[in-house]
Coordinates of C-alpha atoms and ligand atoms in Angstrom, one line a residue:
Chain A
M2 CA 271.4 176.1 119.9
K3 CA 269.7 172.7 120.4
V4 CA 271.7 169.7 119.2
L5 CA 269.7 166.9 117.5
S6 CA 270.3 163.7 119.1
N7 CA 266.9 161.9 118.7
E8 CA 267.6 158.4 118.0
V9 CA 265.4 156.3 115.9
Y10 CA 263.9 152.7 116.7
I11 CA 261.8 150.3 115.1
I12 CA 259.2 149.3 117.6
G13 CA 257.0 146.8 115.6
A14 CA 257.0 145.0 112.3
G15 CA 254.7 143.0 110.1
E16 CA 254.3 141.7 106.5
T17 CA 251.9 139.8 104.2
K18 CA 253.0 136.6 102.7
F19 CA 254.8 137.3 99.4
G20 CA 253.7 135.5 96.4
E21 CA 251.0 135.3 93.6
L22 CA 248.1 136.4 96.0
W23 CA 245.2 136.2 93.6
D24 CA 242.5 137.1 96.4
K25 CA 244.2 140.2 97.6
S26 CA 244.2 143.7 96.1
L27 CA 246.8 146.5 96.4
R28 CA 244.9 148.1 99.1
N29 CA 244.4 144.8 100.8
L30 CA 247.9 144.0 101.1
A31 CA 249.0 147.5 102.2
V32 CA 246.3 147.5 105.0
E33 CA 247.2 143.9 106.2
A34 CA 251.0 144.8 106.6
G35 CA 250.3 148.0 108.3
L36 CA 247.8 146.6 110.9
K37 CA 250.1 143.7 111.6
A38 CA 253.0 146.3 112.3
I39 CA 250.7 148.6 114.4
E40 CA 249.6 145.6 116.4
N41 CA 253.1 144.3 116.9
A42 CA 254.2 147.7 118.1
G43 CA 251.3 147.8 120.6
I44 CA 250.2 151.3 119.6
Y45 CA 247.1 152.9 118.3
S46 CA 246.0 154.9 115.3
K47 CA 245.9 158.1 117.6
D48 CA 249.7 157.7 118.3
V49 CA 250.6 157.8 114.5
D50 CA 252.1 161.0 113.3
A51 CA 252.5 160.1 109.7
I52 CA 252.7 157.4 107.1
Y53 CA 255.4 156.9 104.3
G54 CA 254.1 154.4 101.9
A55 CA 256.5 152.9 99.3
N56 CA 255.3 151.8 95.9
S57 CA 257.0 151.5 92.7
L58 CA 254.9 150.4 89.8
A59 CA 251.2 150.9 90.8
G60 CA 250.8 153.5 88.2
I61 CA 251.4 151.4 85.2
I62 CA 250.5 148.0 86.7
N63 CA 247.4 148.6 88.6
K64 CA 246.6 152.1 87.1
Q65 CA 246.4 153.5 90.6
E66 CA 248.3 156.6 91.6
N67 CA 247.8 158.6 94.8
I68 CA 248.9 155.7 96.7
G69 CA 249.5 157.7 100.0
A70 CA 245.8 158.6 100.1
L71 CA 244.8 155.1 99.3
I72 CA 246.7 153.7 102.2
A73 CA 245.5 156.1 104.8
D74 CA 241.8 155.9 103.6
F75 CA 241.7 152.1 103.8
S76 CA 243.7 152.0 107.0
G77 CA 240.8 154.2 108.3
L78 CA 242.9 157.1 109.1
S79 CA 241.7 159.5 106.6
A80 CA 239.2 161.4 108.9
D81 CA 242.0 161.9 111.4
G82 CA 244.1 163.8 108.7
I83 CA 247.2 162.0 109.3
P84 CA 250.0 162.9 106.6
S85 CA 250.4 160.0 104.3
L86 CA 252.8 160.3 101.4
R87 CA 254.0 158.0 98.8
V88 CA 257.7 157.5 98.2
E89 CA 258.9 156.2 94.7
S90 CA 262.5 155.3 94.1
S91 CA 262.1 152.3 91.8
T92 CA 263.0 148.9 93.3
A93 CA 264.5 150.8 96.2
S94 CA 261.3 152.7 97.1
G95 CA 260.9 150.7 100.4
A96 CA 264.3 151.7 101.8
A97 CA 263.6 155.2 100.5
A98 CA 260.5 155.4 102.6
L99 CA 262.4 154.0 105.5
R100 CA 264.9 156.7 105.2
D101 CA 262.4 159.5 104.8
A102 CA 260.5 158.4 107.8
Y103 CA 263.9 158.0 109.8
L104 CA 264.8 161.5 108.8
S105 CA 261.5 162.9 109.9
I106 CA 262.0 161.5 113.5
K107 CA 265.6 162.6 113.4
S108 CA 264.6 166.1 112.6
E109 CA 262.1 165.9 115.5
E110 CA 259.2 166.6 113.3
Y111 CA 257.5 163.4 114.4
D112 CA 257.7 160.8 117.1
V113 CA 255.8 157.8 115.7
V114 CA 255.9 157.0 111.8
V115 CA 254.5 154.0 110.0
V116 CA 256.5 152.9 107.0
G117 CA 254.8 150.8 104.6
G118 CA 255.7 149.1 101.2
V119 CA 253.3 147.5 98.9
E120 CA 253.4 146.0 95.3
K121 CA 250.7 144.2 93.3
M122 CA 252.6 142.7 90.3
T123 CA 250.5 139.5 89.3
D124 CA 247.4 141.3 87.9
I125 CA 249.0 141.5 84.6
H126 CA 249.6 138.7 82.1
G127 CA 252.4 137.0 80.4
S128 CA 255.2 139.3 79.0
D129 CA 253.3 142.3 79.5
I130 CA 254.9 142.7 82.9
L131 CA 258.2 143.0 81.1
E132 CA 257.3 146.1 79.4
K133 CA 256.2 147.6 82.9
S134 CA 259.1 146.3 84.7
S135 CA 261.6 147.5 82.2
S136 CA 260.6 151.1 83.5
I137 CA 263.3 150.6 86.1
L138 CA 265.9 151.1 83.1
D139 CA 266.4 154.1 81.0
R140 CA 263.5 153.7 78.8
E141 CA 264.6 155.7 75.8
W142 CA 268.2 154.3 75.6
E143 CA 268.1 150.9 77.0
A144 CA 264.4 149.3 77.0
F145 CA 263.7 150.9 73.8
F146 CA 266.2 148.7 72.2
G147 CA 265.1 145.5 73.7
A148 CA 266.7 145.7 77.0
T149 CA 265.0 144.0 80.0
P150 CA 266.1 144.1 83.8
A151 CA 267.2 140.4 83.2
A152 CA 269.2 141.3 80.0
M153 CA 271.0 144.1 81.7
A154 CA 272.1 142.0 84.5
A155 CA 272.9 139.3 82.1
L156 CA 275.4 141.8 80.3
I157 CA 277.0 142.5 83.5
A158 CA 277.3 138.8 84.4
R159 CA 278.9 137.9 81.2
K160 CA 281.6 140.5 81.4
Y161 CA 282.2 139.9 85.1
M162 CA 282.6 136.1 84.5
H163 CA 284.9 136.8 81.7
D164 CA 287.2 139.3 83.3
F165 CA 287.5 137.4 86.6
N166 CA 287.2 133.9 85.4
V167 CA 284.2 133.2 87.6
D168 CA 282.1 130.2 86.9
K169 CA 278.2 130.3 86.5
E170 CA 278.1 127.9 89.5
A171 CA 279.0 130.7 91.8
L172 CA 276.0 132.8 90.7
S173 CA 273.8 129.7 91.0
M174 CA 275.1 129.0 94.7
F175 CA 273.5 132.3 95.6
S176 CA 270.1 131.3 94.5
V177 CA 270.6 127.9 96.3
N178 CA 271.3 129.8 99.5
D179 CA 268.4 132.0 99.1
H180 CA 265.9 128.8 98.5
L181 CA 267.5 127.1 101.6
N182 CA 266.7 129.9 103.7
G183 CA 263.3 130.8 102.0
S184 CA 262.4 127.0 102.9
K185 CA 262.1 128.0 106.5
N186 CA 260.5 131.4 106.0
P187 CA 256.6 131.2 106.2
D188 CA 256.2 134.5 104.4
A189 CA 258.4 133.5 101.5
Q190 CA 257.0 133.0 98.0
F191 CA 259.1 129.9 97.4
R192 CA 259.4 127.2 100.1
N193 CA 261.2 124.6 98.0
K194 CA 265.0 123.8 98.3
L195 CA 266.9 124.3 95.1
T196 CA 269.7 121.9 94.1
L197 CA 272.8 123.2 92.4
Q198 CA 271.8 121.3 89.3
Q199 CA 268.5 122.6 89.2
A200 CA 269.8 126.0 89.5
M201 CA 272.4 125.4 86.8
N202 CA 270.0 123.8 84.2
A203 CA 266.8 126.0 84.5
T204 CA 265.2 127.6 81.3
A205 CA 267.4 130.4 79.7
V206 CA 266.1 134.0 80.3
A207 CA 269.0 136.1 79.1
D208 CA 272.1 134.0 78.6
P209 CA 274.2 133.4 80.9
L210 CA 271.1 133.9 83.2
N211 CA 268.3 131.4 83.6
M212 CA 265.0 131.4 85.5
M213 CA 266.9 130.5 88.8
D214 CA 269.0 133.6 88.5
C215 CA 266.1 135.8 88.5
S216 CA 263.8 136.9 91.2
P217 CA 260.0 136.2 90.6
L218 CA 257.2 138.4 90.2
S219 CA 255.5 139.0 93.5
D220 CA 252.6 140.5 95.5
G221 CA 253.3 141.6 98.8
A222 CA 253.3 144.4 101.5
A223 CA 255.5 144.9 104.5
A224 CA 255.4 147.6 107.4
V225 CA 257.5 148.7 110.2
V226 CA 256.6 151.3 113.0
L227 CA 259.5 153.8 113.9
A228 CA 259.7 155.8 117.0
S229 CA 261.7 158.6 118.5
E230 CA 264.0 157.8 121.6
N231 CA 261.8 160.4 123.4
Y232 CA 258.7 158.3 122.7
M233 CA 260.4 155.1 123.7
K234 CA 261.4 156.4 127.1
K235 CA 258.1 157.9 127.9
N236 CA 256.2 154.9 126.7
K237 CA 258.5 152.2 128.0
K238 CA 258.8 150.6 124.6
E239 CA 261.8 148.3 123.3
G240 CA 263.0 148.5 119.8
V241 CA 265.8 148.0 117.3
H242 CA 268.0 150.8 116.7
I243 CA 268.5 152.2 113.3
L244 CA 272.1 153.1 113.7
S245 CA 272.5 154.6 110.0
S246 CA 270.8 155.4 106.8
A247 CA 272.6 156.1 103.7
V248 CA 271.9 156.6 100.2
A249 CA 274.0 157.1 96.9
E250 CA 273.4 157.4 93.2
D251 CA 275.1 156.2 90.1
Y252 CA 274.3 156.7 86.4
L253 CA 270.8 155.4 85.2
S254 CA 272.1 153.3 82.4
V255 CA 274.6 150.6 82.9
G256 CA 276.7 151.8 79.8
S257 CA 277.4 155.2 81.3
R258 CA 279.0 153.7 84.3
Q259 CA 283.0 153.8 85.1
S260 CA 282.9 149.9 85.3
I261 CA 279.8 147.8 84.5
Y262 CA 280.3 145.4 87.3
T263 CA 281.0 148.0 90.0
L264 CA 278.0 149.1 91.9
T265 CA 279.4 152.5 92.7
S266 CA 276.2 153.5 94.3
T267 CA 276.4 150.7 96.7
K268 CA 280.2 151.3 97.5
L269 CA 279.3 154.9 98.3
A270 CA 276.3 154.2 100.5
A271 CA 278.1 151.5 102.3
E272 CA 281.1 153.7 103.2
K273 CA 278.6 156.4 104.5
A274 CA 276.4 153.8 106.4
F275 CA 279.4 152.3 108.4
R276 CA 281.0 155.7 109.0
K277 CA 277.7 157.1 110.4
A278 CA 276.9 153.9 112.5
G279 CA 280.5 153.5 113.8
T280 CA 280.4 149.8 113.1
K281 CA 282.9 147.8 111.2
R282 CA 282.3 145.1 108.6
D283 CA 283.2 142.4 111.2
D284 CA 280.5 143.5 113.5
I285 CA 277.8 142.7 110.9
S286 CA 275.8 139.4 112.1
F287 CA 273.8 139.3 108.9
M288 CA 272.9 140.9 105.8
E289 CA 269.8 141.4 103.5
V290 CA 270.9 142.3 100.1
H291 CA 269.1 143.3 96.8
D292 CA 269.7 140.1 94.7
S293 CA 267.0 140.7 92.1
F294 CA 269.4 138.6 89.8
S295 CA 272.1 136.2 91.2
I296 CA 274.9 138.4 89.8
Y297 CA 274.0 141.3 91.8
G298 CA 274.3 139.1 95.0
L299 CA 278.2 138.6 94.1
L300 CA 278.6 142.4 93.2
E301 CA 277.1 143.5 96.5
L302 CA 279.3 141.2 98.6
E303 CA 282.3 142.9 96.9
D304 CA 281.0 146.6 96.7
L305 CA 279.6 146.4 100.3
G306 CA 283.2 145.6 101.2
F307 CA 283.2 141.9 102.1
A308 CA 285.2 140.5 99.4
E309 CA 287.7 142.0 96.7
K310 CA 286.5 142.7 93.2
G311 CA 286.0 139.4 91.3
K312 CA 286.4 137.2 94.5
A313 CA 282.8 136.8 96.0
N314 CA 282.8 133.4 94.6
K315 CA 285.0 132.4 97.6
L316 CA 282.0 133.4 99.9
V317 CA 279.0 131.8 98.3
Y318 CA 279.6 128.1 99.1
D319 CA 279.8 128.5 102.9
D320 CA 280.1 131.9 104.2
I321 CA 276.8 133.2 103.3
K322 CA 274.9 130.3 104.7
L323 CA 272.6 130.7 107.9
E324 CA 275.2 129.2 110.0
G325 CA 278.3 130.7 108.1
R326 CA 280.6 133.5 108.9
L327 CA 278.5 136.2 107.2
P328 CA 275.0 135.0 106.7
V329 CA 273.4 136.6 103.5
N330 CA 269.4 136.7 103.0
P331 CA 268.4 134.8 106.0
S332 CA 264.9 135.7 104.7
G333 CA 265.3 133.9 101.5
G334 CA 266.4 137.0 99.6
L335 CA 264.7 138.3 96.4
K336 CA 264.8 135.0 94.8
A337 CA 263.0 133.0 97.4
K338 CA 261.2 135.3 99.6
G339 CA 260.1 137.3 96.6
D340 CA 260.5 140.7 94.9
P341 CA 257.5 142.9 95.2
Y342 CA 259.5 146.0 94.1
G343 CA 258.2 148.6 96.4
A344 CA 257.9 146.3 99.4
V345 CA 261.3 144.7 99.2
G346 CA 263.1 147.5 101.3
V347 CA 260.5 147.5 104.1
G348 CA 260.5 143.7 104.1
Q349 CA 264.2 143.6 104.7
A350 CA 263.5 145.9 107.7
V351 CA 260.7 143.5 109.0
D352 CA 263.2 140.5 108.8
A353 CA 266.0 142.4 110.4
Y354 CA 263.6 143.5 113.4
R355 CA 262.8 140.0 113.9
Q356 CA 266.4 138.6 113.7
L357 CA 267.6 141.5 116.3
T358 CA 264.6 140.6 118.7
G359 CA 265.2 137.0 118.4
K360 CA 261.8 136.3 116.7
A361 CA 263.2 135.0 113.3
G362 CA 261.9 131.4 114.0
D363 CA 263.7 128.7 112.0
N364 CA 266.0 131.2 110.4
Q365 CA 267.3 132.9 113.8
I366 CA 270.8 133.7 113.6
K367 CA 272.5 133.0 117.0
N368 CA 273.7 136.2 118.8
A369 CA 272.4 138.4 116.0
R370 CA 273.5 141.9 117.1
Y371 CA 274.1 144.2 113.9
G372 CA 272.1 143.7 110.6
L373 CA 272.8 145.4 107.4
L374 CA 270.1 146.1 104.8
H375 CA 270.7 147.0 101.2
N376 CA 268.1 147.9 98.8
M377 CA 268.9 149.0 95.2
A378 CA 267.0 150.7 92.4
G379 CA 267.1 149.3 88.9
T380 CA 270.6 147.9 87.8
G381 CA 272.3 150.0 90.5
A382 CA 271.3 153.5 89.7
S383 CA 270.6 154.0 93.6
S384 CA 271.6 152.0 96.7
I385 CA 270.0 152.7 100.1
I386 CA 271.7 151.1 103.1
H387 CA 270.5 151.0 106.7
I388 CA 272.5 149.5 109.5
L389 CA 270.5 148.2 112.4
G390 CA 271.6 147.2 115.9
E391 CA 270.3 146.2 119.3
Chain B
M5 CA 249.9 153.3 72.2
T6 CA 253.2 155.1 72.0
E7 CA 252.9 158.9 71.2
L8 CA 254.4 159.9 68.0
S9 CA 256.1 163.2 69.4
R10 CA 257.9 160.9 71.8
I11 CA 259.6 159.0 69.2
W12 CA 260.0 161.9 66.8
R13 CA 261.8 163.7 69.5
E14 CA 264.6 161.2 69.5
T15 CA 264.6 160.3 65.9
E16 CA 267.8 162.4 64.8
Y17 CA 269.9 160.6 67.5
R18 CA 268.5 157.2 66.8
Y19 CA 268.7 157.2 63.1
N20 CA 272.1 158.9 62.9
L21 CA 273.9 157.8 66.1
I22 CA 274.3 161.5 67.0
G23 CA 275.4 162.2 70.6
Y24 CA 277.2 165.3 72.3
K25 CA 280.5 166.5 72.9
C26 CA 281.6 168.8 75.6
K27 CA 283.8 171.5 74.3
N28 CA 285.0 172.2 77.7
C29 CA 286.7 168.8 78.3
G30 CA 286.4 167.1 75.0
N31 CA 284.5 164.0 76.1
S32 CA 281.8 162.5 74.1
Y33 CA 278.5 161.3 75.3
F34 CA 275.7 159.0 74.1
P35 CA 272.9 159.1 75.0
P36 CA 272.5 162.9 74.4
R37 CA 272.8 164.8 77.5
D38 CA 272.7 168.6 78.0
I39 CA 275.0 168.7 81.0
C40 CA 278.6 167.4 81.1
P41 CA 278.9 165.1 84.1
K42 CA 282.6 166.0 84.4
C43 CA 282.4 169.9 83.8
H44 CA 278.9 170.6 85.4
R45 CA 277.9 174.0 84.9
E46 CA 281.1 174.8 83.2
S47 CA 279.5 172.9 80.2
I48 CA 276.4 174.9 79.8
G49 CA 276.0 176.2 76.3
K50 CA 279.2 174.1 75.4
M51 CA 277.7 170.9 74.5
E52 CA 277.5 170.3 70.8
K53 CA 276.0 167.6 68.6
V54 CA 278.5 165.1 67.2
K55 CA 277.9 162.3 64.6
F56 CA 279.5 159.1 65.7
S57 CA 281.4 156.9 63.3
G58 CA 279.3 153.8 64.0
N59 CA 282.4 151.8 64.7
G60 CA 282.6 149.9 68.1
E61 CA 283.5 146.9 70.0
V62 CA 281.5 144.4 72.0
I63 CA 282.0 144.8 75.7
S64 CA 279.6 142.2 76.7
Y65 CA 276.5 140.5 75.1
T66 CA 273.4 138.3 76.1
V67 CA 270.9 136.3 74.1
V68 CA 267.4 137.5 75.1
H69 CA 264.7 134.6 75.4
D70 CA 262.1 136.4 77.4
A71 CA 261.0 139.7 75.9
P72 CA 258.4 142.3 76.1
P73 CA 255.5 142.0 73.5
S74 CA 256.8 144.5 71.2
F75 CA 259.8 142.4 70.9
K76 CA 258.3 138.9 70.9
R77 CA 258.7 138.3 67.1
Q78 CA 262.5 138.9 67.3
V79 CA 263.3 136.3 70.2
P80 CA 265.8 135.1 70.6
Y81 CA 267.9 138.3 69.8
V82 CA 271.5 139.4 70.8
L83 CA 271.7 142.5 73.0
A84 CA 275.1 144.0 73.7
L85 CA 276.9 146.7 75.3
I86 CA 279.1 148.3 72.7
K87 CA 282.0 150.7 73.1
L88 CA 281.9 153.2 70.2
S89 CA 285.4 154.1 69.1
E90 CA 284.7 157.7 70.2
G91 CA 284.3 156.3 73.8
P92 CA 280.7 156.1 75.0
V93 CA 279.2 152.6 75.6
I94 CA 275.6 152.0 74.3
T95 CA 273.0 149.4 74.5
A96 CA 271.9 147.9 71.3
Q97 CA 271.0 144.6 69.4
I98 CA 273.5 142.7 67.2
V99 CA 272.0 141.5 64.1
D100 CA 272.8 139.7 60.7
S101 CA 275.7 137.9 62.3
V102 CA 275.9 134.2 63.4
E103 CA 276.1 133.9 67.3
E104 CA 279.3 132.0 67.2
K105 CA 281.0 135.1 65.9
I106 CA 279.9 137.5 68.5
D107 CA 282.3 137.6 71.6
I108 CA 283.7 140.1 74.0
G109 CA 286.0 142.2 71.9
T110 CA 284.3 141.6 68.6
K111 CA 284.5 144.5 66.4
V112 CA 281.0 145.7 65.0
H113 CA 279.5 148.6 63.0
M114 CA 276.2 150.4 63.0
V115 CA 273.4 149.3 60.9
F116 CA 269.9 151.1 60.5
R117 CA 267.0 148.8 61.3
K118 CA 263.4 148.3 62.6
I119 CA 263.6 148.3 66.3
R120 CA 260.1 147.4 67.5
Q121 CA 256.4 147.3 66.6
D122 CA 253.9 148.6 68.8
G123 CA 251.4 145.7 68.3
D124 CA 250.0 144.2 65.3
S125 CA 248.6 147.5 63.8
G126 CA 250.9 149.9 65.8
I127 CA 253.7 152.1 64.4
I128 CA 257.1 150.7 63.7
E129 CA 260.0 152.4 65.4
Y130 CA 263.5 152.4 63.8
G131 CA 267.0 153.1 65.0
Y132 CA 270.5 151.8 65.2
K133 CA 271.5 148.1 65.5
F134 CA 274.9 146.7 64.9
A135 CA 276.5 143.9 62.8
V136 CA 279.9 142.1 63.2
N137 CA 282.5 143.5 60.8
Ligands
ZN405 ZN1 283.0 168.2 80.1

């Protein structure tokens, strides 16, 4: 029997700017990111075995489904019959597509796969978007009663702050760090630095969370090219090694969970990811975590295993900074880089690729060797983790 | 437009706070579910409807300032996670109560209210909210 040992590498990456991109459509964005990644990888369309395209809300925001075909078509690949499938797992669609592509190479079905993620969220006005974005919750038993993603995060935050005596300041510091890093990332939606004062006193959204605790609405797309070890050797390519890919689920609604401030899906996925990668937490040079709301940043530090429950506030002042012991969100994270739902997880891979190849510009972390990427669906219903290395 | 059948289907549960109890392990669940997450296939055919007392306690709460169009008229409103005395934790609004009286641990009871309106001429949907005891 043949033993599967085909390792998977990222050999190229590219993304659009994240933000309110009025002049660009869903398909413009997807194609722009895909072409950048292919160019960066130095491959041609004839080399591509398959495309996995991540998207979360195009059906209800842009009234466009059939995203796989759309991407292939406008990338000029339809006539070649290259398989192109859309992957949807809410706000974790990006990492889900990355994982599916990873598995397709691991299984030796394919050698070169393009993973794309795209979301076009700003074609919709005012509070209408909240009706759509609340579809990441349980529609019938959370959103139906007036819950929004921010409100659910606020419920978690209030209880967390109460039980562990954590100040609001700790949450705001997470956003301050994101903005500081985002100010140095040309692809980021927000390039402004945020003072703690500004972060604390912004307009209330869902008490205790304010606007500076919440990621923005974003348009954006990101893409990476994955290749098998065989392809790499044959074509003398270099790349970033995907050491592990892991996913785990939890209950869809917050109220059904064992503990409302424990991201069990993150805990379980992290255990699997570290075990499969053979790395320790001390090995991690930087992390990109899914902080769609500041509170999640703190919970993730804990449930990924970098702080005890209720103690993440000890890390948010110094450790998570770019030059700190455990840099978190060097890209600017979801708060500052932006939160185009289906593109987030792929965007994290673009950032990690740049970090691990020494091309992260002003955000470059010295001696970056291992990066952990955490992409989460909804309020923690699914977590997908990738550990990348040299 | 929300489809009528979709609302009608859940009416019984939303109007009367009816959930399910697993006869295999005795756990109660809300929202309604066909399979017990503890007992899995052992629970098939053993999930029975149960009407909850409507008494509960606030686990956490928030004041929502930014809401979808169908809730715009209610802003700001209090949304809470409420632990029912039978065990399940549900997401619902707290009404008829001064905000100062709402805190973690506050005892509440179910009331029947209008939940949302689908546009100016759209249908009105009803269900449970909670009020401070
Ligand atoms: Zn049971």
